[in-house]
PDB file of C-alpha atoms in Angstrom:
ATOM      1  CA  MET A   1      27.645   2.689  15.768  1.00 49.00           C
ATOM      2  CA  PRO A   2      27.956   6.429  14.703  1.00 57.00           C
ATOM      3  CA  ASN A   3      29.646   5.534  11.327  1.00 78.00           C
ATOM      4  CA  LEU A   4      26.936   3.194  10.396  1.00 80.00           C
ATOM      5  CA  ARG A   5      24.157   5.808  11.318  1.00 78.00           C
ATOM      6  CA  GLU A   6      26.097   8.540   9.223  1.00 81.00           C
ATOM      7  CA  ALA A   7      26.175   6.279   6.292  1.00 86.00           C
ATOM      8  CA  TYR A   8      22.387   5.749   6.496  1.00 83.00           C
ATOM      9  CA  LEU A   9      21.836   9.443   6.827  1.00 80.00           C
ATOM     10  CA  ARG A  10      23.892  10.219   3.801  1.00 86.00           C
ATOM     11  CA  HIS A  11      22.126   7.489   1.827  1.00 87.00           C
ATOM     12  CA  ALA A  12      18.778   8.962   2.656  1.00 80.00           C
ATOM     13  CA  GLN A  13      19.752  12.440   2.058  1.00 80.00           C
ATOM     14  CA  PHE A  14      21.256  11.641  -1.412  1.00 87.00           C
ATOM     15  CA  TYR A  15      18.167   9.684  -2.588  1.00 83.00           C
ATOM     16  CA  GLN A  16      15.927  12.393  -1.307  1.00 82.00           C
ATOM     17  CA  THR A  17      17.557  14.709  -3.763  1.00 84.00           C
ATOM     18  CA  VAL A  18      17.283  12.124  -6.544  1.00 85.00           C
ATOM     19  CA  LEU A  19      13.532  11.988  -5.810  1.00 83.00           C
ATOM     20  CA  GLN A  20      13.469  15.763  -5.948  1.00 84.00           C
ATOM     21  CA  SER A  21      15.236  16.006  -9.203  1.00 86.00           C
ATOM     22  CA  ALA A  22      13.013  13.357 -10.785  1.00 86.00           C
ATOM     23  CA  ASN A  23       9.929  15.190  -9.781  1.00 83.00           C
ATOM     24  CA  ASP A  24      11.291  18.457 -11.113  1.00 84.00           C
ATOM     25  CA  LEU A  25      12.102  16.890 -14.443  1.00 85.00           C
ATOM     26  CA  TYR A  26       8.382  15.354 -14.600  1.00 80.00           C
ATOM     27  CA  LEU A  27       6.653  18.666 -13.663  1.00 77.00           C
ATOM     28  CA  GLN A  28       8.437  20.307 -16.605  1.00 78.00           C
ATOM     29  CA  GLY A  29       6.350  18.394 -18.886  1.00 70.00           C
ATOM     30  CA  GLY A  30       7.230  17.416 -22.550  1.00 72.00           C
ATOM     31  CA  GLN A  31      10.145  14.971 -22.893  1.00 76.00           C
ATOM     32  CA  ARG A  32      11.235  15.587 -19.365  1.00 83.00           C
ATOM     33  CA  VAL A  33       8.262  13.553 -18.118  1.00 80.00           C
ATOM     34  CA  GLN A  34       9.900  10.434 -19.323  1.00 82.00           C
ATOM     35  CA  GLN A  35      13.224  11.505 -17.979  1.00 86.00           C
ATOM     36  CA  GLY A  36      11.895  12.055 -14.645  1.00 85.00           C
ATOM     37  CA  LEU A  37       9.994   8.635 -14.546  1.00 84.00           C
ATOM     38  CA  MET A  38      13.224   6.798 -15.601  1.00 87.00           C
ATOM     39  CA  MET A  39      15.183   8.428 -12.908  1.00 86.00           C
ATOM     40  CA  ILE A  40      12.879   7.446 -10.229  1.00 84.00           C
ATOM     41  CA  ASP A  41      12.273   3.918 -11.608  1.00 86.00           C
ATOM     42  CA  TRP A  42      16.029   3.269 -11.738  1.00 89.00           C
ATOM     43  CA  ASP A  43      16.537   4.350  -8.160  1.00 85.00           C
ATOM     44  CA  TRP A  44      13.193   3.479  -6.688  1.00 85.00           C
ATOM     45  CA  VAL A  45      14.468   0.657  -4.258  1.00 87.00           C
ATOM     46  CA  ASN A  46      16.944   3.194  -2.850  1.00 87.00           C
ATOM     47  CA  ILE A  47      14.329   5.938  -2.623  1.00 82.00           C
ATOM     48  CA  GLN A  48      12.209   3.741  -0.698  1.00 82.00           C
ATOM     49  CA  ALA A  49      14.928   2.613   1.635  1.00 84.00           C
ATOM     50  CA  GLY A  50      15.980   6.219   2.274  1.00 78.00           C
ATOM     51  CA  GLU A  51      12.378   7.061   3.207  1.00 79.00           C
ATOM     52  CA  VAL A  52      11.942   4.006   5.420  1.00 76.00           C
ATOM     53  CA  TRP A  53      15.191   4.954   7.397  1.00 80.00           C
ATOM     54  CA  ALA A  54      14.240   8.571   7.764  1.00 74.00           C
ATOM     55  CA  GLU A  55      10.763   7.433   8.941  1.00 71.00           C
ATOM     56  CA  THR A  56      12.436   5.651  11.960  1.00 74.00           C
ATOM     57  CA  GLN A  57      14.522   8.737  12.770  1.00 70.00           C
ATOM     58  CA  VAL A  58      11.798  11.460  12.647  1.00 67.00           C
ATOM     59  CA  GLU A  59      11.355  11.808  16.462  1.00 71.00           C
ATOM     60  CA  LYS A  60      15.058  11.828  17.162  1.00 68.00           C
ATOM     61  CA  ASP A  61      16.103  15.373  16.127  1.00 66.00           C
ATOM     62  CA  ASP A  62      15.128  18.220  13.959  1.00 67.00           C
ATOM     63  CA  ARG A  63      17.503  17.687  11.051  1.00 67.00           C
ATOM     64  CA  LEU A  64      16.133  14.187  10.630  1.00 68.00           C
ATOM     65  CA  ALA A  65      12.712  15.358  11.043  1.00 69.00           C
ATOM     66  CA  GLU A  66      13.347  17.918   8.062  1.00 71.00           C
ATOM     67  CA  LEU A  67      14.470  14.875   5.960  1.00 71.00           C
ATOM     68  CA  GLY A  68      11.405  12.937   6.728  1.00 67.00           C
ATOM     69  CA  SER A  69       9.165  15.803   5.660  1.00 72.00           C
ATOM     70  CA  ASP A  70      11.414  16.801   2.662  1.00 74.00           C
ATOM     71  CA  TYR A  71      10.937  13.108   1.058  1.00 68.00           C
ATOM     72  CA  LEU A  72       7.378  14.386   0.237  1.00 67.00           C
ATOM     73  CA  VAL A  73       7.030  18.155   0.560  1.00 66.00           C
ATOM     74  CA  ALA A  74       7.809  18.703  -3.163  1.00 63.00           C
ATOM     75  CA  SER A  75       7.786  15.308  -4.873  1.00 71.00           C
ATOM     76  CA  ILE A  76       4.323  13.903  -4.058  1.00 73.00           C
ATOM     77  CA  ARG A  77       3.359  14.022  -7.960  1.00 74.00           C
ATOM     78  CA  ILE A  78       5.706  11.647  -9.082  1.00 77.00           C
ATOM     79  CA  VAL A  79       5.564   9.427  -5.887  1.00 77.00           C
ATOM     80  CA  ALA A  80       1.790   9.166  -6.307  1.00 78.00           C
ATOM     81  CA  LEU A  81       2.456   7.415  -9.667  1.00 77.00           C
ATOM     82  CA  ARG A  82       4.605   4.636  -7.790  1.00 80.00           C
ATOM     83  CA  LEU A  83       3.017   4.150  -4.462  1.00 79.00           C
ATOM     84  CA  PRO A  84      -0.388   2.403  -3.605  1.00 84.00           C
ATOM     85  CA  LEU A  85      -2.782   4.769  -1.904  1.00 87.00           C
ATOM     86  CA  LYS A  86      -2.377   3.230   1.528  1.00 87.00           C
ATOM     87  CA  GLU A  87       1.396   3.494   1.213  1.00 84.00           C
ATOM     88  CA  GLN A  88       0.987   7.160   0.105  1.00 86.00           C
ATOM     89  CA  SER A  89      -1.012   7.728   3.307  1.00 88.00           C
ATOM     90  CA  ARG A  90       1.711   6.111   5.562  1.00 84.00           C
ATOM     91  CA  TRP A  91       4.545   8.248   4.091  1.00 83.00           C
ATOM     92  CA  LEU A  92       2.255  11.460   4.307  1.00 88.00           C
ATOM     93  CA  GLN A  93       1.399  10.738   7.833  1.00 87.00           C
ATOM     94  CA  VAL A  94       5.132  10.479   8.700  1.00 84.00           C
ATOM     95  CA  ALA A  95       5.868  13.698   6.723  1.00 85.00           C
ATOM     96  CA  LEU A  96       2.954  15.476   8.479  1.00 88.00           C
ATOM     97  CA  GLY A  97       4.335  14.507  11.922  1.00 85.00           C
ATOM     98  CA  ALA A  98       7.710  15.789  10.967  1.00 83.00           C
ATOM     99  CA  ALA A  99       6.657  19.033   9.685  1.00 86.00           C
ATOM    100  CA  ARG A 100       4.530  19.534  12.931  1.00 87.00           C
ATOM    101  CA  ARG A 101       7.601  18.814  14.949  1.00 83.00           C
ATOM    102  CA  MET A 102       9.635  21.602  12.996  1.00 82.00           C
ATOM    103  CA  LYS A 103       6.637  23.968  13.180  1.00 88.00           C
ATOM    104  CA  ASP A 104       6.976  24.183   9.292  1.00 89.00           C
ATOM    105  CA  ARG A 105       3.656  25.632   8.400  1.00 94.00           C
ATOM    106  CA  PHE A 106       4.226  25.440   4.708  1.00 92.00           C
ATOM    107  CA  ALA A 107       5.229  21.764   4.736  1.00 89.00           C
ATOM    108  CA  GLU A 108       2.411  21.055   7.027  1.00 93.00           C
ATOM    109  CA  GLY A 109      -0.147  22.543   4.586  1.00 95.00           C
ATOM    110  CA  VAL A 110       1.288  20.546   1.880  1.00 92.00           C
ATOM    111  CA  HIS A 111       1.148  17.285   3.544  1.00 90.00           C
ATOM    112  CA  ARG A 112      -2.407  17.658   4.861  1.00 95.00           C
ATOM    113  CA  GLY A 113      -3.664  18.706   1.454  1.00 95.00           C
ATOM    114  CA  ASN A 114      -1.954  15.747  -0.096  1.00 92.00           C
ATOM    115  CA  LEU A 115      -3.464  13.542   2.501  1.00 94.00           C
ATOM    116  CA  GLY A 116      -6.831  14.882   1.521  1.00 96.00           C
ATOM    117  CA  ILE A 117      -6.129  13.825  -2.003  1.00 93.00           C
ATOM    118  CA  VAL A 118      -5.450  10.150  -0.818  1.00 93.00           C
ATOM    119  CA  PHE A 119      -8.454  10.198   1.350  1.00 95.00           C
ATOM    120  CA  ARG A 120     -10.662  11.332  -1.417  1.00 95.00           C
ATOM    121  CA  LYS A 121      -9.405   8.553  -3.848  1.00 91.00           C
ATOM    122  CA  LEU A 122     -10.168   6.084  -1.014  1.00 93.00           C
ATOM    123  CA  GLY A 123     -13.628   7.388  -0.644  1.00 94.00           C
ATOM    124  CA  HIS A 124     -13.194   9.035   2.768  1.00 96.00           C
ATOM    125  CA  TYR A 125     -14.712  12.257   1.853  1.00 97.00           C
ATOM    126  CA  GLN A 126     -15.314  13.909   5.223  1.00 97.00           C
ATOM    127  CA  GLU A 127     -11.520  13.112   6.155  1.00 97.00           C
ATOM    128  CA  ALA A 128     -10.525  14.663   2.696  1.00 97.00           C
ATOM    129  CA  ILE A 129     -12.760  17.852   3.369  1.00 98.00           C
ATOM    130  CA  ASP A 130     -11.146  18.209   6.838  1.00 97.00           C
ATOM    131  CA  CYS A 131      -7.631  17.938   5.327  1.00 97.00           C
ATOM    132  CA  PHE A 132      -8.305  20.429   2.538  1.00 98.00           C
ATOM    133  CA  GLN A 133      -9.923  22.963   4.922  1.00 98.00           C
ATOM    134  CA  ASN A 134      -6.962  22.785   7.136  1.00 97.00           C
ATOM    135  CA  ALA A 135      -4.513  22.985   4.221  1.00 97.00           C
ATOM    136  CA  LEU A 136      -6.467  25.888   2.830  1.00 98.00           C
ATOM    137  CA  ALA A 137      -6.367  27.768   6.098  1.00 98.00           C
ATOM    138  CA  ILE A 138      -2.634  27.382   6.240  1.00 97.00           C
ATOM    139  CA  ALA A 139      -2.083  28.493   2.765  1.00 97.00           C
ATOM    140  CA  ARG A 140      -4.079  31.656   3.453  1.00 97.00           C
ATOM    141  CA  GLU A 141      -2.415  32.222   6.848  1.00 97.00           C
ATOM    142  CA  ILE A 142       1.100  32.212   5.173  1.00 97.00           C
ATOM    143  CA  GLY A 143       0.171  33.858   1.741  1.00 96.00           C
ATOM    144  CA  ASP A 144       0.742  30.644  -0.229  1.00 95.00           C
ATOM    145  CA  ARG A 145      -1.424  31.545  -3.326  1.00 95.00           C
ATOM    146  CA  GLU A 146      -0.333  28.601  -5.241  1.00 93.00           C
ATOM    147  CA  ASN A 147      -1.472  25.965  -2.808  1.00 94.00           C
ATOM    148  CA  GLU A 148      -4.481  28.106  -1.979  1.00 97.00           C
ATOM    149  CA  GLY A 149      -5.790  27.624  -5.482  1.00 96.00           C
ATOM    150  CA  ASN A 150      -4.786  23.752  -5.390  1.00 94.00           C
ATOM    151  CA  TRP A 151      -6.772  23.135  -2.115  1.00 97.00           C
ATOM    152  CA  LEU A 152      -9.717  25.075  -3.446  1.00 97.00           C
ATOM    153  CA  GLY A 153      -9.904  22.920  -6.445  1.00 96.00           C
ATOM    154  CA  ASN A 154      -9.602  19.802  -4.564  1.00 96.00           C
ATOM    155  CA  LEU A 155     -12.479  20.773  -2.131  1.00 97.00           C
ATOM    156  CA  GLY A 156     -14.403  21.422  -5.342  1.00 97.00           C
ATOM    157  CA  ASN A 157     -13.658  17.794  -6.413  1.00 96.00           C
ATOM    158  CA  VAL A 158     -14.903  16.387  -3.045  1.00 97.00           C
ATOM    159  CA  TYR A 159     -18.170  18.317  -3.289  1.00 97.00           C
ATOM    160  CA  SER A 160     -18.682  17.024  -6.979  1.00 95.00           C
ATOM    161  CA  ASP A 161     -18.141  13.536  -5.569  1.00 95.00           C
ATOM    162  CA  LEU A 162     -20.952  14.354  -3.014  1.00 96.00           C
ATOM    163  CA  MET A 163     -23.203  15.774  -5.958  1.00 95.00           C
ATOM    164  CA  GLU A 164     -23.210  19.341  -4.253  1.00 96.00           C
ATOM    165  CA  HIS A 165     -22.418  20.894  -7.535  1.00 95.00           C
ATOM    166  CA  GLY A 166     -23.079  24.611  -6.635  1.00 95.00           C
ATOM    167  CA  GLN A 167     -20.390  24.337  -3.970  1.00 96.00           C
ATOM    168  CA  ALA A 168     -18.103  22.569  -5.980  1.00 97.00           C
ATOM    169  CA  LEU A 169     -18.282  25.110  -8.878  1.00 96.00           C
ATOM    170  CA  GLU A 170     -17.722  28.018  -6.453  1.00 97.00           C
ATOM    171  CA  TYR A 171     -14.417  26.536  -5.342  1.00 97.00           C
ATOM    172  CA  HIS A 172     -13.203  25.605  -8.841  1.00 97.00           C
ATOM    173  CA  GLN A 173     -14.013  29.203 -10.050  1.00 97.00           C
ATOM    174  CA  GLN A 174     -11.934  30.656  -7.058  1.00 97.00           C
ATOM    175  CA  GLY A 175      -9.149  28.260  -7.950  1.00 97.00           C
ATOM    176  CA  LEU A 176      -9.245  29.207 -11.556  1.00 97.00           C
ATOM    177  CA  ALA A 177      -9.065  32.935 -10.816  1.00 97.00           C
ATOM    178  CA  ILE A 178      -5.995  32.415  -8.689  1.00 97.00           C
ATOM    179  CA  SER A 179      -4.207  30.347 -11.346  1.00 96.00           C
ATOM    180  CA  ARG A 180      -4.941  32.942 -14.092  1.00 96.00           C
ATOM    181  CA  GLU A 181      -3.705  35.686 -11.749  1.00 95.00           C
ATOM    182  CA  ARG A 182      -0.571  33.969 -11.151  1.00 94.00           C
ATOM    183  CA  GLY A 183      -0.151  32.748 -14.784  1.00 94.00           C
ATOM    184  CA  ASP A 184      -0.042  29.210 -13.627  1.00 93.00           C
ATOM    185  CA  LYS A 185      -0.789  27.187 -16.719  1.00 94.00           C
ATOM    186  CA  ARG A 186      -1.021  23.647 -14.979  1.00 91.00           C
ATOM    187  CA  GLY A 187      -3.306  25.082 -12.390  1.00 93.00           C
ATOM    188  CA  GLU A 188      -5.496  26.685 -15.103  1.00 96.00           C
ATOM    189  CA  SER A 189      -5.664  23.324 -16.959  1.00 96.00           C
ATOM    190  CA  LEU A 190      -6.710  21.509 -13.921  1.00 94.00           C
ATOM    191  CA  HIS A 191      -9.391  24.062 -12.692  1.00 96.00           C
ATOM    192  CA  LEU A 192     -10.831  23.963 -16.279  1.00 97.00           C
ATOM    193  CA  LEU A 193     -10.965  20.274 -16.216  1.00 97.00           C
ATOM    194  CA  ASN A 194     -12.699  20.279 -12.910  1.00 96.00           C
ATOM    195  CA  ILE A 195     -15.307  22.812 -14.163  1.00 97.00           C
ATOM    196  CA  GLY A 196     -15.827  20.612 -17.122  1.00 97.00           C
ATOM    197  CA  ASN A 197     -16.601  17.549 -14.766  1.00 95.00           C
ATOM    198  CA  VAL A 198     -19.150  19.671 -12.946  1.00 96.00           C
ATOM    199  CA  SER A 199     -20.858  20.533 -16.218  1.00 96.00           C
ATOM    200  CA  LEU A 200     -20.698  16.950 -17.114  1.00 96.00           C
ATOM    201  CA  ASP A 201     -22.421  15.687 -13.960  1.00 94.00           C
ATOM    202  CA  LEU A 202     -25.082  18.338 -14.701  1.00 95.00           C
ATOM    203  CA  GLY A 203     -25.646  16.829 -18.186  1.00 94.00           C
ATOM    204  CA  GLU A 204     -24.383  20.204 -19.849  1.00 96.00           C
ATOM    205  CA  PHE A 205     -22.383  18.322 -22.618  1.00 97.00           C
ATOM    206  CA  ASP A 206     -21.540  21.103 -24.874  1.00 96.00           C
ATOM    207  CA  LEU A 207     -20.405  23.231 -21.906  1.00 97.00           C
ATOM    208  CA  ALA A 208     -18.349  20.462 -20.490  1.00 97.00           C
ATOM    209  CA  ALA A 209     -16.654  19.722 -23.816  1.00 97.00           C
ATOM    210  CA  GLU A 210     -15.794  23.444 -24.172  1.00 97.00           C
ATOM    211  CA  PHE A 211     -14.171  23.354 -20.780  1.00 98.00           C
ATOM    212  CA  PHE A 212     -12.285  20.007 -21.486  1.00 98.00           C
ATOM    213  CA  GLU A 213     -11.113  21.179 -24.853  1.00 97.00           C
ATOM    214  CA  GLN A 214      -9.585  24.391 -23.097  1.00 97.00           C
ATOM    215  CA  SER A 215      -7.948  22.142 -20.520  1.00 97.00           C
ATOM    216  CA  LEU A 216      -6.454  19.840 -23.258  1.00 97.00           C
ATOM    217  CA  ASP A 217      -5.098  22.771 -25.401  1.00 97.00           C
ATOM    218  CA  ILE A 218      -3.196  24.195 -22.339  1.00 96.00           C
ATOM    219  CA  ALA A 219      -1.945  20.666 -21.377  1.00 95.00           C
ATOM    220  CA  ARG A 220      -0.686  19.846 -24.779  1.00 94.00           C
ATOM    221  CA  GLU A 221       1.004  23.265 -25.366  1.00 92.00           C
ATOM    222  CA  SER A 222       2.780  23.025 -21.896  1.00 88.00           C
ATOM    223  CA  GLY A 223       3.497  19.129 -22.335  1.00 87.00           C
ATOM    224  CA  TYR A 224       1.596  18.258 -19.196  1.00 88.00           C
ATOM    225  CA  LYS A 225       0.927  14.596 -19.805  1.00 89.00           C
ATOM    226  CA  LEU A 226      -1.169  13.788 -16.721  1.00 88.00           C
ATOM    227  CA  GLU A 227      -3.472  16.642 -17.381  1.00 92.00           C
ATOM    228  CA  GLU A 228      -3.661  15.856 -21.066  1.00 96.00           C
ATOM    229  CA  SER A 229      -4.880  12.326 -20.229  1.00 96.00           C
ATOM    230  CA  ASN A 230      -7.483  13.672 -17.740  1.00 95.00           C
ATOM    231  CA  ALA A 231      -8.938  16.111 -20.379  1.00 97.00           C
ATOM    232  CA  LEU A 232      -9.029  13.274 -23.119  1.00 98.00           C
ATOM    233  CA  SER A 233     -10.918  11.161 -20.632  1.00 97.00           C
ATOM    234  CA  GLY A 234     -13.314  13.863 -19.929  1.00 97.00           C
ATOM    235  CA  ILE A 235     -14.087  14.406 -23.645  1.00 98.00           C
ATOM    236  CA  GLY A 236     -14.457  10.676 -23.900  1.00 98.00           C
ATOM    237  CA  CYS A 237     -17.162  10.907 -21.068  1.00 97.00           C
ATOM    238  CA  VAL A 238     -18.968  13.679 -23.029  1.00 98.00           C
ATOM    239  CA  TYR A 239     -19.128  11.547 -26.080  1.00 97.00           C
ATOM    240  CA  GLU A 240     -20.279   8.575 -23.813  1.00 97.00           C
ATOM    241  CA  GLY A 241     -23.104  10.741 -22.482  1.00 96.00           C
ATOM    242  CA  MET A 242     -24.172  11.774 -26.016  1.00 96.00           C
ATOM    243  CA  LEU A 243     -24.167   8.171 -27.015  1.00 96.00           C
ATOM    244  CA  LEU A 244     -21.373   8.614 -29.638  1.00 97.00           C
ATOM    245  CA  LEU A 245     -19.810   5.564 -28.274  1.00 97.00           C
ATOM    246  CA  GLU A 246     -16.968   4.991 -30.945  1.00 96.00           C
ATOM    247  CA  HIS A 247     -15.713   8.731 -30.491  1.00 97.00           C
ATOM    248  CA  ALA A 248     -15.752   7.961 -26.662  1.00 97.00           C
ATOM    249  CA  LEU A 249     -13.783   4.710 -26.920  1.00 97.00           C
ATOM    250  CA  GLU A 250     -11.124   6.614 -29.110  1.00 97.00           C
ATOM    251  CA  TYR A 251     -10.662   9.256 -26.399  1.00 98.00           C
ATOM    252  CA  PHE A 252     -10.533   6.567 -23.576  1.00 98.00           C
ATOM    253  CA  GLN A 253      -7.903   4.675 -25.444  1.00 97.00           C
ATOM    254  CA  ASN A 254      -5.711   7.715 -26.063  1.00 97.00           C
ATOM    255  CA  ALA A 255      -6.007   8.515 -22.294  1.00 97.00           C
ATOM    256  CA  LEU A 256      -5.023   4.948 -21.411  1.00 97.00           C
ATOM    257  CA  THR A 257      -2.050   5.129 -23.596  1.00 96.00           C
ATOM    258  CA  ILE A 258      -0.698   8.082 -21.863  1.00 94.00           C
ATOM    259  CA  ASN A 259      -1.411   6.789 -18.330  1.00 92.00           C
ATOM    260  CA  ARG A 260       0.275   3.528 -19.212  1.00 90.00           C
ATOM    261  CA  GLU A 261       3.393   5.527 -20.382  1.00 86.00           C
ATOM    262  CA  LEU A 262       3.342   7.356 -17.022  1.00 84.00           C
ATOM    263  CA  HIS A 263       2.799   4.063 -15.106  1.00 81.00           C
ATOM    264  CA  ASP A 264      -0.328   5.791 -13.571  1.00 85.00           C
ATOM    265  CA  ARG A 265      -2.034   2.795 -12.139  1.00 85.00           C
ATOM    266  CA  TYR A 266      -5.050   4.675 -10.697  1.00 86.00           C
ATOM    267  CA  GLY A 267      -5.571   6.530 -13.915  1.00 91.00           C
ATOM    268  CA  GLU A 268      -5.147   3.299 -15.867  1.00 94.00           C
ATOM    269  CA  GLU A 269      -7.948   1.605 -13.733  1.00 95.00           C
ATOM    270  CA  ILE A 270     -10.244   4.615 -14.443  1.00 95.00           C
ATOM    271  CA  ASP A 271      -9.683   4.520 -18.301  1.00 97.00           C
ATOM    272  CA  LEU A 272     -10.173   0.751 -18.389  1.00 98.00           C
ATOM    273  CA  ASN A 273     -13.382   0.888 -16.413  1.00 97.00           C
ATOM    274  CA  ASN A 274     -14.686   3.679 -18.841  1.00 98.00           C
ATOM    275  CA  MET A 275     -13.589   1.561 -21.868  1.00 98.00           C
ATOM    276  CA  GLY A 276     -15.515  -1.377 -20.317  1.00 98.00           C
ATOM    277  CA  ASN A 277     -18.626   0.711 -20.042  1.00 97.00           C
ATOM    278  CA  VAL A 278     -18.519   1.722 -23.564  1.00 98.00           C
ATOM    279  CA  TYR A 279     -17.927  -1.822 -24.928  1.00 98.00           C
ATOM    280  CA  PHE A 280     -20.783  -3.053 -22.712  1.00 97.00           C
ATOM    281  CA  LYS A 281     -23.057  -0.326 -24.382  1.00 97.00           C
ATOM    282  CA  LEU A 282     -21.901  -1.348 -27.812  1.00 97.00           C
ATOM    283  CA  GLY A 283     -22.733  -4.994 -27.013  1.00 97.00           C
ATOM    284  CA  GLN A 284     -19.106  -6.042 -27.379  1.00 97.00           C
ATOM    285  CA  TYR A 285     -19.164  -8.069 -24.131  1.00 97.00           C
ATOM    286  CA  ASP A 286     -16.147  -9.965 -24.431  1.00 97.00           C
ATOM    287  CA  ASN A 287     -14.126  -6.603 -24.907  1.00 97.00           C
ATOM    288  CA  ALA A 288     -16.117  -5.290 -21.787  1.00 97.00           C
ATOM    289  CA  ILE A 289     -15.218  -8.271 -19.574  1.00 98.00           C
ATOM    290  CA  ASP A 290     -11.436  -7.998 -20.594  1.00 98.00           C
ATOM    291  CA  CYS A 291     -11.382  -4.215 -19.667  1.00 97.00           C
ATOM    292  CA  TYR A 292     -13.060  -4.912 -16.323  1.00 97.00           C
ATOM    293  CA  LYS A 293     -10.614  -7.808 -15.560  1.00 97.00           C
ATOM    294  CA  GLN A 294      -7.568  -5.441 -16.267  1.00 97.00           C
ATOM    295  CA  ALA A 295      -9.275  -2.875 -14.191  1.00 96.00           C
ATOM    296  CA  LEU A 296      -9.843  -5.204 -11.144  1.00 95.00           C
ATOM    297  CA  THR A 297      -6.198  -6.534 -11.367  1.00 92.00           C
TER     298      THR A 297
END
């Protein structure tokens, strides 16, 4: 039934453009964040249906393979706020297969790197490192400086998770240099945040606070809400480490407010766990249990 197939194709193509527009708005920061989130939420059922149909068509011809890749090549930021990690992995595996079919090295690198982010969040660190190393090699091969900086930062995050702080710091500093060279304020905010996290892990609280404050200033100036919430959470961790627990709680609550506005369930879980830890240290056990239960949910 060619007419029905054409209708499915046009539907999938249209909602891919809706997804891209929502992501573009989200990345602009400020008031555009909520506009992008409203757009994706309004059409989320159709966006998912379009992706599922494109997924079934990827192996049939290059035009449909391109559509399967395009669903995520430049919209993963906002999709990551709406899909559970395992679903993100499935979408990305499909997109990666489509990019490889088309021999699209840029898209392949993006999908590999984003798969690395999912693997890291799932605690699959070696798989994450492999993805980031492959993505980094592709970015350098094609001269993609933006994603070179991205994957350097993500490699640093994995090595931080593995407590290999010297290696982590080296990657983050390389990424920060690229972001500053390019005038990429979002990237600069993220790399400063990551360096702050390394300093925090090393117990260098004053230094960590300095990096988190720099990251927060850039995020607020530019309207980058997710980066703002991450920086607030980092400062909260500094205060917790210094046993200034009331201050820590305030920053975690502010981060939680932003993540709930963004419907970022992953970030919300982290904030609730952090708040539970602080309430526990304060001896407010009922509040701690309530936060832990919300995080578990």
